[in-house]
Amino acid sequence: MTERMVKIAELQQKDRMERFVQLELYPQQSVMPNLAAKSLLFRPTAKGRRPHFPDWEPVPVLNIQHMEMSFRNYQLDQNDLTGWLVLLQFAKHRQDLIAAFTGKEFLRRMRKQGSSRDYAWLSSFIDRISGTQVRVAISGETENGSRRFRYQGVLAPQAMIEETREIYALELSRALWSFFGIDSWSYVNMEARLALGQNQLAMAFQAFLMANQSPFWTTWETLYSMWGSNYHEMRKFKHAFQDRVFGELLKVGAIQKIVKKDKTIGVYW
């Protein structure tokens, strides 16, 4: 990479950080790097079935070319994505990207009651967000020909906890944040997301929609390729998706309407 390209990359990252810090958020909003929704890094998982991957596991990336992702250690799920969005709320106005909060504040934003079970989840979430390694590789053309750049790290490389008063400070990865800023950001309606409860498939699709423009037009075949890995038949997937995803998103107000044509489906929000 030439000195000029390095300087441009530094300025682009600085500009992204300044725009991020200046974003105005309502209390019920968070800001989400689109790559977090357009990849399956935060994969919907069934309760009690979180797999562990000691070796690098490929992560599908949806609708973004020339990019590869993988991870190892803990499988992150949609509840972890919600937790990460809450961390971004706490870190948004700090140039050092440190999310500082009390356990009670964090759990309240997650709509958790603060029980011992909730604090156990918070502890395990911090283990996952600071323990799962993520690898992002980007290929492209430069003035020196084809190049491929790779970064690997964790989303929160340091966690500092004052256990007596339950005060937390998590440093979010600036370098990995830069990679997650490649495809810009989107606002996420946290009220609608939290209203979905433990419906991880609906949460994942809501996040994906927020990373795209309304209306989002697609086909059942595309939806099945993206979200149907747990279904052996298209028929069962369509029934489950219409009921558990479209139906629930309409109910909580995350989407406004569904338009079905012969071969395509339009989702408006």
XYZ file of C-alpha atoms in Angstrom:
269
model
C 0.000 0.000 0.000
C 1.481 3.359 -1.018
C 1.982 6.252 1.419
C -0.801 8.150 -0.371
C -3.225 5.211 0.023
C -2.330 4.887 3.705
C -3.037 8.603 4.212
C -6.390 8.314 2.404
C -7.333 5.278 4.515
C -6.437 7.176 7.708
C -8.533 10.180 6.662
C -11.459 7.951 5.725
C -11.341 6.221 9.105
C -11.100 9.588 10.916
C -14.080 10.876 8.914
C -16.117 7.766 9.766
C -15.319 8.181 13.454
C -16.232 11.882 13.461
C -19.521 11.218 11.697
C -20.266 8.382 14.126
C -19.648 10.548 17.204
C -21.830 13.333 15.790
C -24.821 11.119 15.009
C -27.981 12.134 16.840
C -29.807 9.170 18.378
C -33.138 8.927 20.095
C -33.057 6.851 23.327
C -34.834 3.994 21.525
C -32.299 3.955 18.664
C -28.897 2.469 18.146
C -26.572 2.664 15.175
C -25.495 -0.564 13.498
C -22.610 -1.190 11.099
C -24.332 -2.718 8.077
C -21.792 -5.527 7.897
C -23.090 -6.808 11.254
C -26.454 -7.478 9.586
C -25.304 -8.402 6.089
C -23.099 -11.170 7.438
C -24.138 -14.138 9.537
C -21.561 -13.414 12.221
C -24.479 -13.007 14.660
C -26.288 -16.137 13.508
C -29.786 -16.945 14.817
C -29.369 -19.912 17.167
C -31.776 -22.069 19.124
C -31.763 -21.711 22.905
C -29.194 -23.977 24.532
C -27.574 -24.881 21.201
C -24.750 -22.376 20.915
C -21.891 -24.162 19.116
C -18.197 -23.598 19.780
C -15.619 -23.442 16.992
C -11.950 -23.890 17.967
C -10.918 -23.427 14.309
C -11.815 -20.666 11.880
C -15.436 -20.953 10.729
C -16.488 -19.200 7.475
C -19.243 -16.589 7.780
C -21.548 -15.942 4.799
C -21.632 -12.289 3.728
C -24.838 -11.212 1.991
C -24.865 -8.762 -0.922
C -21.290 -7.499 -0.446
C -18.690 -8.511 -3.026
C -14.964 -9.084 -2.567
C -15.258 -9.668 1.172
C -14.689 -12.769 3.279
C -15.357 -13.262 6.977
C -14.681 -15.997 9.495
C -14.549 -16.376 13.259
C -13.421 -18.783 15.928
C -14.300 -19.493 19.546
C -17.857 -18.630 20.632
C -20.763 -18.481 18.182
C -22.333 -15.030 18.501
C -26.127 -14.879 18.176
C -28.827 -12.230 17.759
C -29.000 -11.520 21.497
C -25.279 -10.778 21.319
C -25.953 -8.382 18.433
C -28.533 -6.597 20.603
C -25.961 -6.408 23.401
C -23.371 -5.043 20.990
C -25.843 -2.390 19.772
C -26.320 -1.365 23.410
C -22.531 -1.093 23.787
C -22.503 1.200 20.756
C -25.148 3.371 22.433
C -22.911 3.789 25.476
C -19.745 4.389 23.406
C -21.168 6.681 20.742
C -20.071 10.048 22.121
C -16.560 8.936 23.081
C -13.645 9.197 20.675
C -11.892 6.408 22.588
C -14.804 4.014 21.871
C -15.111 2.959 25.509
C -18.579 1.850 26.585
C -18.956 2.638 30.302
C -22.072 1.645 32.248
C -23.403 -0.050 35.339
C -24.790 -3.547 35.099
C -28.230 -2.232 35.996
C -28.126 0.368 33.193
C -27.077 -2.187 30.604
C -29.682 -4.770 31.581
C -32.422 -2.123 31.654
C -31.654 -1.247 28.028
C -31.855 -4.956 27.213
C -35.276 -5.110 28.924
C -33.907 -7.517 31.502
C -34.999 -7.396 35.137
C -31.597 -7.571 36.805
C -31.942 -11.071 38.238
C -28.940 -13.255 39.000
C -29.673 -15.067 35.733
C -29.567 -11.749 33.841
C -26.213 -10.841 35.380
C -24.920 -14.296 34.462
C -25.958 -13.585 30.853
C -24.142 -10.214 30.958
C -20.988 -11.920 32.213
C -21.147 -14.563 29.481
C -21.873 -11.879 26.860
C -18.708 -10.010 27.844
C -16.762 -13.286 27.557
C -18.115 -13.813 24.039
C -17.748 -10.252 22.752
C -14.175 -10.051 24.063
C -13.265 -13.664 23.299
C -14.557 -14.403 19.805
C -11.953 -13.626 17.167
C -13.229 -12.173 13.899
C -11.306 -12.192 10.629
C -12.289 -9.834 7.791
C -10.595 -9.971 4.377
C -11.159 -7.533 1.507
C -9.982 -7.942 -2.075
C -9.800 -5.207 -4.684
C -7.854 -3.408 -7.363
C -5.273 -0.753 -6.502
C -2.759 1.185 -8.568
C -0.352 -1.696 -7.887
C -2.737 -4.389 -9.103
C -4.932 -6.815 -7.195
C -4.509 -6.646 -3.425
C -6.043 -8.477 -0.488
C -6.092 -7.017 3.015
C -6.996 -8.897 6.171
C -7.651 -7.890 9.746
C -8.425 -10.103 12.696
C -9.257 -9.243 16.265
C -12.127 -9.152 18.727
C -15.018 -6.709 18.956
C -14.112 -5.631 22.500
C -10.415 -6.292 23.194
C -10.472 -5.055 26.808
C -13.037 -5.227 29.582
C -12.548 -3.501 32.944
C -15.017 -4.322 35.716
C -15.397 -2.900 39.219
C -17.220 -5.880 40.691
C -18.287 -4.363 44.018
C -20.434 -1.643 42.428
C -20.928 -3.494 39.127
C -19.344 -0.792 36.971
C -18.172 -1.870 33.522
C -15.942 -0.290 30.874
C -15.456 -2.101 27.569
C -13.056 -0.843 24.944
C -14.420 -1.475 21.455
C -11.951 -2.391 18.722
C -11.141 0.689 16.632
C -9.521 -1.300 13.818
C -12.334 -3.828 13.575
C -14.838 -0.987 13.853
C -13.209 0.516 10.771
C -13.821 -2.706 8.836
C -17.403 -2.795 10.043
C -17.775 0.760 8.771
C -16.984 -0.251 5.188
C -20.640 -0.468 4.209
C -21.728 2.497 6.347
C -24.266 2.401 9.190
C -28.008 2.152 9.663
C -30.310 3.154 12.479
C -32.007 0.314 14.340
C -35.352 0.628 16.115
C -34.385 -0.919 19.447
C -37.942 -0.832 20.798
C -39.174 -3.027 17.954
C -36.118 -5.267 18.213
C -36.519 -5.836 21.944
C -40.260 -6.451 21.494
C -39.358 -9.535 19.425
C -38.148 -11.262 22.599
C -36.230 -14.435 21.780
C -37.383 -14.660 18.144
C -33.877 -14.674 16.735
C -34.854 -15.264 13.105
C -37.121 -12.199 13.152
C -34.384 -10.186 14.893
C -31.853 -11.171 12.226
C -34.196 -10.269 9.370
C -35.105 -6.943 11.004
C -31.412 -6.039 11.273
C -30.870 -7.070 7.645
C -33.770 -4.888 6.507
C -32.363 -1.888 8.394
C -29.111 -2.311 6.442
C -31.016 -2.038 3.141
C -33.399 0.440 1.580
C -37.186 0.235 1.742
C -38.812 -1.479 -0.044
C -36.656 -4.597 -0.066
C -37.619 -6.867 -2.961
C -36.608 -10.505 -2.903
C -37.765 -14.036 -3.727
C -38.525 -17.042 -1.577
C -35.504 -18.786 -3.096
C -33.236 -15.960 -1.967
C -34.738 -15.902 1.525
C -34.338 -19.665 1.767
C -30.669 -19.471 0.750
C -30.076 -16.781 3.380
C -32.139 -17.977 6.344
C -33.327 -21.517 5.615
C -30.372 -23.622 6.754
C -32.433 -25.203 9.560
C -35.277 -26.222 7.222
C -35.060 -29.219 4.896
C -38.104 -28.211 2.849
C -39.002 -24.903 1.225
C -42.656 -25.451 2.160
C -41.894 -25.610 5.886
C -39.539 -22.645 5.648
C -42.152 -20.464 3.904
C -44.773 -21.298 6.510
C -42.392 -20.582 9.414
C -41.030 -17.383 7.862
C -44.466 -15.938 7.142
C -45.643 -16.701 10.670
C -42.560 -16.168 12.850
C -40.874 -13.391 10.855
C -43.309 -11.420 8.692
C -46.151 -11.825 11.177
C -44.115 -10.816 14.225
C -42.409 -7.881 12.496
C -45.803 -6.546 11.411
C -47.124 -6.997 14.947
C -44.364 -4.944 16.602
C -44.402 -2.274 13.885
C -40.926 -3.043 12.540
C -42.358 -3.327 9.015
C -45.426 -1.669 7.511
C -46.579 -4.076 4.823
C -45.716 -7.089 2.676
C -46.467 -7.052 -1.063
C -46.499 -10.473 -2.729
C -46.287 -10.850 -6.499
C -45.951 -13.937 -8.685
C -42.232 -14.401 -8.138
C -41.162 -11.618 -5.782
C -41.905 -10.261 -2.309
C -41.638 -6.609 -1.302
C -41.076 -5.624 2.330
C -41.851 -2.021 3.342
C -40.859 -0.415 6.650
